[in-house]
Coordinates of C-alpha atoms and ligand atoms in Angstrom, one line a residue:
L1 CA 65.3 77.8 -23.3
F2 CA 63.5 74.9 -21.4
A3 CA 66.4 72.3 -19.3
A4 CA 65.4 69.2 -20.2
D5 CA 63.8 67.3 -17.0
L6 CA 66.8 65.1 -14.8
M7 CA 66.2 61.9 -13.7
S8 CA 66.4 60.3 -10.0
V9 CA 67.5 56.9 -11.4
G10 CA 66.6 54.5 -7.9
Y11 CA 67.9 51.1 -7.0
F12 CA 66.3 49.2 -5.0
N13 CA 67.2 46.1 -3.4
G14 CA 64.2 43.6 -3.8
G15 CA 65.8 40.6 -4.8
G16 CA 69.1 40.2 -2.6
D17 CA 72.9 41.1 -2.9
V18 CA 75.8 40.9 -1.5
T19 CA 76.6 43.6 -0.3
A20 CA 73.8 45.8 1.0
G21 CA 72.1 42.1 2.1
P22 CA 68.8 40.8 1.7
G23 CA 66.3 42.3 -0.3
G24 CA 64.1 45.1 1.0
D25 CA 59.3 45.9 1.6
I26 CA 59.2 46.9 -1.6
D27 CA 55.6 48.0 0.1
K28 CA 57.5 51.1 1.4
L29 CA 58.4 52.0 -1.7
D30 CA 57.7 55.2 -1.9
V31 CA 57.9 56.1 -5.8
R32 CA 57.1 59.5 -6.2
Q33 CA 60.2 60.9 -5.5
I34 CA 61.6 59.2 -8.8
T35 CA 61.6 58.6 -12.3
H36 CA 62.8 55.4 -12.6
L37 CA 63.2 52.0 -10.6
N38 CA 65.6 50.1 -10.9
Y39 CA 64.6 46.7 -9.5
S40 CA 67.8 45.0 -8.4
F41 CA 68.9 41.9 -9.4
G42 CA 67.4 39.2 -11.8
L43 CA 70.6 37.5 -12.1
I44 CA 71.9 34.5 -14.8
Y45 CA 71.8 30.9 -15.0
N46 CA 75.5 29.9 -15.7
N47 CA 78.2 27.3 -16.1
E48 CA 81.1 29.5 -13.9
A49 CA 83.3 27.5 -11.7
G50 CA 82.8 29.2 -8.8
E51 CA 78.9 29.8 -8.6
T52 CA 77.4 28.9 -5.7
N53 CA 73.3 29.6 -6.0
A54 CA 72.8 26.0 -7.9
A55 CA 69.0 27.6 -8.5
L56 CA 71.5 28.8 -11.0
K57 CA 73.2 26.0 -12.0
D58 CA 69.9 24.6 -14.2
A59 CA 72.3 24.0 -17.8
S60 CA 68.2 23.4 -19.9
K61 CA 67.7 27.6 -18.7
L62 CA 71.7 28.8 -19.1
H63 CA 71.9 32.5 -20.6
Q64 CA 68.4 32.7 -19.2
I65 CA 68.0 35.0 -16.2
W66 CA 67.2 34.0 -13.3
L67 CA 63.9 35.7 -10.9
S68 CA 64.4 34.6 -7.1
P69 CA 60.6 33.6 -5.9
K70 CA 60.4 37.0 -4.0
V71 CA 61.9 38.8 -7.0
M72 CA 58.4 38.0 -8.8
A73 CA 56.2 38.1 -5.9
D74 CA 57.6 41.7 -6.5
L75 CA 57.6 42.3 -9.5
H76 CA 54.1 41.2 -9.8
K77 CA 52.9 44.4 -7.1
I78 CA 54.7 47.3 -10.0
P79 CA 50.9 47.6 -11.4
E80 CA 50.0 48.5 -8.1
L81 CA 52.9 50.4 -6.8
R82 CA 52.9 52.2 -10.5
K83 CA 49.4 54.2 -9.7
Q84 CA 51.6 56.5 -6.8
N85 CA 53.6 57.6 -9.9
P86 CA 51.8 57.2 -13.2
Q87 CA 54.9 58.3 -14.7
L88 CA 57.3 56.1 -13.0
K89 CA 59.2 54.1 -15.3
V90 CA 60.1 50.8 -13.8
L91 CA 63.2 48.4 -15.8
L92 CA 64.9 45.3 -14.1
S93 CA 68.2 45.3 -13.3
V94 CA 70.6 42.1 -13.9
G95 CA 73.8 40.9 -12.5
G96 CA 74.9 43.6 -9.6
W97 CA 78.4 42.6 -7.6
G98 CA 79.9 39.5 -7.6
A99 CA 77.3 37.6 -10.2
R100 CA 78.4 35.2 -12.7
G101 CA 77.3 34.4 -16.4
F102 CA 77.4 38.2 -18.0
S103 CA 81.5 36.9 -19.9
G104 CA 79.1 33.6 -21.0
A105 CA 75.9 35.1 -22.2
A106 CA 77.2 37.4 -24.8
D107 CA 80.4 35.3 -26.0
S108 CA 78.5 34.3 -29.1
K109 CA 75.6 34.6 -31.1
E110 CA 73.9 32.1 -30.2
S111 CA 75.0 32.7 -26.6
R112 CA 73.0 35.9 -26.0
A113 CA 70.0 35.6 -28.3
V114 CA 69.2 33.1 -25.4
F115 CA 69.6 35.9 -23.0
I116 CA 67.3 38.7 -25.2
R117 CA 64.6 36.4 -25.5
S118 CA 64.3 36.2 -21.7
V119 CA 64.5 39.7 -21.5
Q120 CA 61.8 40.1 -24.0
D121 CA 59.8 37.4 -21.6
I122 CA 60.5 39.0 -18.7
V123 CA 59.7 42.7 -19.9
N124 CA 56.5 41.5 -21.1
T125 CA 55.5 39.9 -18.5
Y126 CA 55.7 42.2 -16.2
G127 CA 55.4 45.3 -18.4
L128 CA 58.4 46.9 -17.5
D129 CA 59.3 49.6 -19.7
G130 CA 63.2 47.9 -19.6
I131 CA 65.9 46.5 -18.6
D132 CA 69.7 47.6 -17.0
L133 CA 73.0 45.5 -17.2
D134 CA 75.1 46.4 -14.2
W135 CA 78.0 44.0 -15.2
E136 CA 80.8 44.0 -12.7
Y137 CA 82.8 44.4 -15.1
P138 CA 83.5 43.5 -18.8
V139 CA 86.9 42.2 -19.3
N140 CA 88.1 42.7 -15.5
G141 CA 85.3 40.2 -14.1
A142 CA 86.0 42.1 -10.5
W143 CA 89.7 41.0 -10.3
G144 CA 89.1 37.4 -10.6
L145 CA 85.8 37.4 -8.8
V146 CA 84.1 36.1 -11.8
D147 CA 85.1 34.5 -14.9
K148 CA 85.9 37.4 -17.5
Q149 CA 88.0 36.9 -20.4
P150 CA 89.6 39.8 -23.4
A151 CA 86.4 39.8 -25.8
D152 CA 84.0 40.7 -23.1
K153 CA 84.1 44.8 -24.7
D154 CA 83.1 43.5 -27.7
N155 CA 80.5 40.6 -26.8
F156 CA 79.4 43.8 -24.3
T157 CA 78.6 46.2 -27.2
A158 CA 76.9 43.6 -29.8
L159 CA 75.0 42.5 -26.5
L160 CA 73.2 46.0 -26.7
K161 CA 73.1 46.2 -29.8
E162 CA 71.1 43.3 -29.7
I163 CA 69.0 43.9 -27.1
R164 CA 68.5 47.5 -28.6
E165 CA 67.9 46.1 -32.3
T166 CA 64.8 43.2 -29.9
L167 CA 63.3 45.4 -28.0
P168 CA 60.6 47.8 -29.1
K169 CA 61.5 50.9 -29.6
E170 CA 59.8 52.5 -26.4
K171 CA 61.1 50.2 -23.8
L172 CA 64.8 51.3 -22.7
V173 CA 68.3 50.2 -22.7
T174 CA 70.6 50.9 -19.8
V175 CA 73.7 50.4 -17.7
A176 CA 75.9 50.8 -14.4
L177 CA 79.5 51.1 -15.4
G178 CA 82.4 51.1 -13.2
A179 CA 84.1 53.9 -11.5
N180 CA 87.4 52.5 -11.8
A181 CA 89.9 54.5 -13.7
E182 CA 90.5 51.1 -16.3
S183 CA 86.8 50.9 -17.5
P184 CA 86.6 53.9 -20.1
K185 CA 89.9 52.7 -20.9
S186 CA 90.3 49.1 -21.7
W187 CA 86.9 47.3 -20.0
V188 CA 83.9 49.3 -21.8
D189 CA 83.7 50.8 -25.6
V190 CA 81.6 54.0 -24.3
K191 CA 81.4 55.3 -27.5
A192 CA 80.4 52.0 -29.3
I193 CA 77.4 51.7 -26.9
A194 CA 76.4 55.3 -26.0
P195 CA 74.1 54.9 -29.2
Y196 CA 72.5 51.8 -28.1
L197 CA 71.3 52.9 -24.7
N198 CA 69.4 55.5 -23.6
Y199 CA 71.2 56.5 -20.8
I200 CA 74.4 55.4 -18.3
N201 CA 74.6 54.9 -14.2
L202 CA 77.9 55.8 -13.6
M203 CA 78.5 54.1 -9.9
T204 CA 80.9 57.2 -8.5
Y205 CA 81.1 55.1 -5.5
D206 CA 83.2 52.2 -4.0
M207 CA 86.1 54.8 -3.2
A208 CA 87.2 54.3 0.7
Y209 CA 89.5 51.3 -0.4
G210 CA 93.6 51.3 -0.9
T211 CA 95.1 54.2 0.1
Q212 CA 91.5 56.3 0.3
Y213 CA 89.7 58.1 2.9
F214 CA 86.4 58.9 1.0
N215 CA 84.0 56.9 -0.1
S216 CA 82.0 59.2 -2.6
N217 CA 83.9 62.2 -1.9
L218 CA 83.1 65.0 -4.6
Y219 CA 86.5 66.5 -5.0
D220 CA 89.6 65.7 -3.5
S221 CA 90.7 66.7 0.1
T222 CA 93.6 67.6 1.0
K223 CA 92.6 67.8 4.9
W224 CA 92.5 64.0 4.2
P225 CA 94.2 62.6 0.9
T226 CA 95.2 59.8 -0.5
V227 CA 98.4 58.4 -0.5
A228 CA 99.2 55.8 -3.9
A229 CA 98.0 58.5 -6.9
A230 CA 96.3 55.1 -7.7
D231 CA 94.0 54.7 -5.6
K232 CA 92.9 58.9 -5.4
Y233 CA 89.4 58.5 -6.9
S234 CA 86.5 61.6 -7.1
A235 CA 82.9 61.9 -8.4
D236 CA 84.3 64.5 -10.4
F237 CA 87.6 62.8 -10.8
V238 CA 85.4 59.8 -12.5
V239 CA 82.6 62.1 -15.4
N240 CA 85.8 63.6 -16.3
N241 CA 87.3 59.8 -17.5
Y242 CA 83.6 59.1 -18.7
L243 CA 84.0 62.8 -20.8
A244 CA 86.8 62.3 -22.0
A245 CA 86.0 58.8 -23.8
G246 CA 83.5 60.3 -26.1
L247 CA 80.7 60.1 -23.5
K248 CA 77.8 63.3 -23.5
P249 CA 77.3 65.0 -20.2
E250 CA 73.2 64.2 -21.0
Q251 CA 73.8 61.1 -21.8
V252 CA 75.2 60.0 -18.1
N253 CA 73.7 59.9 -14.6
L254 CA 76.1 60.7 -11.0
G255 CA 75.8 58.3 -8.9
I256 CA 74.6 58.5 -5.7
G257 CA 75.1 56.1 -2.3
F258 CA 73.4 55.4 0.5
Y259 CA 75.1 54.4 2.5
G260 CA 78.6 55.1 3.9
R261 CA 82.1 53.1 4.1
V262 CA 84.5 52.4 6.9
P263 CA 88.0 52.7 4.5
K264 CA 89.5 49.8 4.3
R265 CA 92.9 51.6 4.5
S266 CA 91.4 51.9 8.7
V267 CA 91.6 48.3 9.0
E268 CA 94.4 47.1 6.1
P269 CA 97.8 49.2 5.4
G270 CA 97.4 50.4 1.8
I271 CA 99.8 49.4 -0.9
D272 CA 101.7 51.3 -3.2
W273 CA 101.4 49.2 -6.5
T274 CA 104.1 50.7 -8.7
K275 CA 106.5 50.7 -6.0
A276 CA 109.3 47.8 -5.1
D277 CA 108.4 45.5 -3.4
A278 CA 105.4 46.7 -2.6
E279 CA 104.0 44.1 -0.3
K280 CA 106.8 44.4 2.1
N281 CA 106.5 48.2 2.2
P282 CA 102.7 49.1 2.1
V283 CA 102.7 52.9 2.5
T284 CA 99.9 53.5 5.1
Q285 CA 99.7 51.7 8.2
P286 CA 95.5 50.8 9.9
Y287 CA 94.7 53.4 12.2
F288 CA 92.3 51.6 14.4
G289 CA 93.0 49.1 16.9
A290 CA 91.4 46.0 18.4
K291 CA 89.4 48.8 20.5
E292 CA 87.5 50.1 17.0
I293 CA 87.3 46.9 15.6
G294 CA 85.4 46.0 18.0
M295 CA 83.2 48.8 18.6
F296 CA 81.8 48.0 15.6
K297 CA 81.8 44.3 15.2
A298 CA 79.9 45.4 18.4
L299 CA 77.2 47.6 16.0
G300 CA 76.8 44.6 13.8
Y301 CA 79.8 45.4 11.5
D302 CA 82.7 42.4 10.5
L303 CA 85.3 45.4 9.2
T304 CA 87.5 42.6 7.9
K305 CA 84.4 40.7 5.6
D306 CA 82.6 44.0 4.7
T307 CA 82.5 47.9 5.2
Y308 CA 79.3 49.1 3.8
V309 CA 77.1 51.1 6.5
K310 CA 73.2 51.6 5.2
Y311 CA 72.5 56.0 5.6
N312 CA 69.5 54.3 8.0
D313 CA 71.5 53.1 10.1
I314 CA 74.2 56.2 10.5
V315 CA 72.0 58.3 11.8
S316 CA 70.7 55.7 14.0
K317 CA 73.1 53.3 14.8
L318 CA 76.1 56.0 14.6
I319 CA 74.7 59.7 14.8
N320 CA 72.1 58.5 17.4
D321 CA 74.7 55.9 18.9
P322 CA 73.6 57.0 22.9
E323 CA 76.9 56.9 23.6
K324 CA 77.8 59.5 21.4
R325 CA 80.7 57.6 19.8
F326 CA 80.7 59.5 16.7
T327 CA 81.0 62.9 16.1
E328 CA 80.3 64.9 12.5
H329 CA 82.5 66.3 10.8
W330 CA 81.6 68.6 6.8
D331 CA 85.1 68.4 4.3
D332 CA 84.2 71.1 2.4
Q333 CA 87.2 69.9 0.0
A334 CA 84.9 66.8 -0.5
K335 CA 81.9 67.8 0.0
V336 CA 80.6 65.1 1.7
P337 CA 80.4 64.0 5.8
W338 CA 82.1 62.5 8.3
L339 CA 82.5 60.6 11.0
S340 CA 85.1 60.4 14.0
I341 CA 86.0 58.3 16.5
K342 CA 88.7 58.7 19.3
S343 CA 91.2 57.3 19.3
A344 CA 92.4 55.2 23.4
E345 CA 95.0 58.2 23.2
G346 CA 91.6 60.5 23.1
K347 CA 93.2 61.0 18.7
E348 CA 90.7 61.8 16.4
L349 CA 90.4 59.1 13.9
F350 CA 88.5 58.4 10.7
A351 CA 85.2 56.4 11.3
L352 CA 83.9 57.1 7.7
S353 CA 82.1 59.0 5.2
Y354 CA 78.6 59.1 3.7
E355 CA 75.8 61.3 1.7
N356 CA 73.2 63.4 3.6
P357 CA 71.0 66.1 2.5
R358 CA 73.1 68.7 2.3
S359 CA 76.0 66.7 0.1
V360 CA 73.3 65.4 -2.6
D361 CA 72.4 68.1 -2.6
L362 CA 75.6 70.1 -3.7
K363 CA 75.3 66.7 -6.4
A364 CA 72.6 67.4 -7.7
Q365 CA 74.2 71.1 -8.1
Y366 CA 77.3 69.2 -9.6
I367 CA 74.9 67.5 -12.3
K368 CA 73.4 70.7 -13.3
E369 CA 76.2 72.3 -14.0
K370 CA 78.1 70.0 -15.8
G371 CA 74.9 69.2 -18.0
L372 CA 74.8 65.5 -16.9
G373 CA 71.1 64.1 -17.5
G374 CA 70.5 63.5 -13.7
A375 CA 71.0 61.3 -10.8
M376 CA 70.9 58.0 -9.6
F377 CA 71.3 55.6 -6.3
W378 CA 71.9 52.3 -4.7
E379 CA 69.9 52.1 -3.2
Y380 CA 66.2 53.3 -1.8
G381 CA 66.1 50.5 1.2
A382 CA 69.3 52.4 2.7
D383 CA 67.6 55.2 2.7
D384 CA 66.3 57.2 6.0
H385 CA 62.5 58.2 6.3
N386 CA 63.0 59.1 2.4
Q387 CA 65.2 62.1 3.0
L388 CA 68.2 61.1 0.8
A389 CA 65.4 60.6 -1.9
K390 CA 63.0 63.3 -1.3
Q391 CA 66.3 65.9 -0.9
L392 CA 67.7 64.7 -4.4
A393 CA 63.9 64.9 -6.1
T394 CA 63.6 68.9 -4.8
S395 CA 67.4 69.4 -6.2
L396 CA 66.9 67.5 -9.9
D397 CA 63.6 70.6 -9.8
I398 CA 61.6 66.5 -10.1
K399 CA 58.2 67.1 -9.7
Q400 CA 55.0 64.5 -9.7
K401 CA 53.4 65.7 -12.8
Ligands
NAG1 C1 77.3 48.4 -6.6 C2 76.6 47.4 -7.2 C3 75.9 46.6 -6.1 C4 77.1 46.9 -5.1 C5 76.7 48.7 -4.8 C6 77.6 48.7 -3.4 C7 75.0 49.2 -7.9 C8 74.1 49.4 -8.6 N1 75.3 48.1 -8.2 O1 79.1 47.8 -6.9 O2 75.5 45.3 -5.8 O3 76.0 46.2 -3.5 O4 78.0 48.9 -5.8 O5 78.7 48.0 -3.3 O6 75.4 49.9 -7.3

């Protein structure tokens, strides 16, 4: 018996991303380390009131996919890139955090047809192997950041069904789904969409919000516990939620963040929304003071705006800090590394958790034990000399053919 070949699906932020920053240099990508490249992102022409990108407001192109000049230039380089790894599959990923237009594009048979026509055009023009949709999120609309409606759930199923029926069968159709426990319950009909998809990428990261310390812990930690039950997340918990909703393990890729996050609770009170008068009675208090906030600011991070730190910057700026202000730790329950800093009073403060080759290897072992399809990671431009992608390829036994 031979285990099926495992996948390593690497997102690459080429076009620019609200969180990950400006698009990276496609000429620096080592695509021998991955099986699938999800080039990010195509966006959607839309008429949402909150749209700030003027280019997306062209009414004559409503519901079509918009590619920025940088994205188009990069996609023209894909044939050259394939020479490194002839087996590589390349998909355009549409959406990302804060991307508008999905709710409208999925809304009716007519709007879906316009969107799907645009998918076909792009796949054909650039000779791509498929399309990936990163709708964050149907029904929920990123907690009101983008337009949403209750019908999104069934409209998403219809959209995926119609894409599958339109694209040739050898083209890949995939999605990224959010870690939130509500996603497999009320946002996405996972059982209904699964037959139309080659595989599903689970975004098992971005958990360092509310009263939780860790960002992409494999399991819960008793040393650094999450206070409010609703905030308590781990990659294993998310995978189990999706499997319980009816997905087969082999359809699912485990998401790995090539970045860390400073816990939101370091700078914001933690609220347990199940408690009475919750907002006035936070269950945790911020533990960073002016000194810690100022230190991150000097390193280039405004923690009131975002808490995202790329792995390559964690290595060069934090671990290799010339003033040695950060201390490395390993949490053997969470199975991820984290860094501490010393408070003015000499107290050890949790600064951020992230992934390193050791945690990536353990996630690969988890993928094998659970019988998952493979790994997905966000995003290749944040890797440090390809060491996380290389570790993942090695641990998943991905060899160049
Ligand atoms: C997700 C988004 C991405 C964002 C990242 C990190 C994927 C596939 N998509 O919300 O736009 O930058 O997480 O927060 O990861």
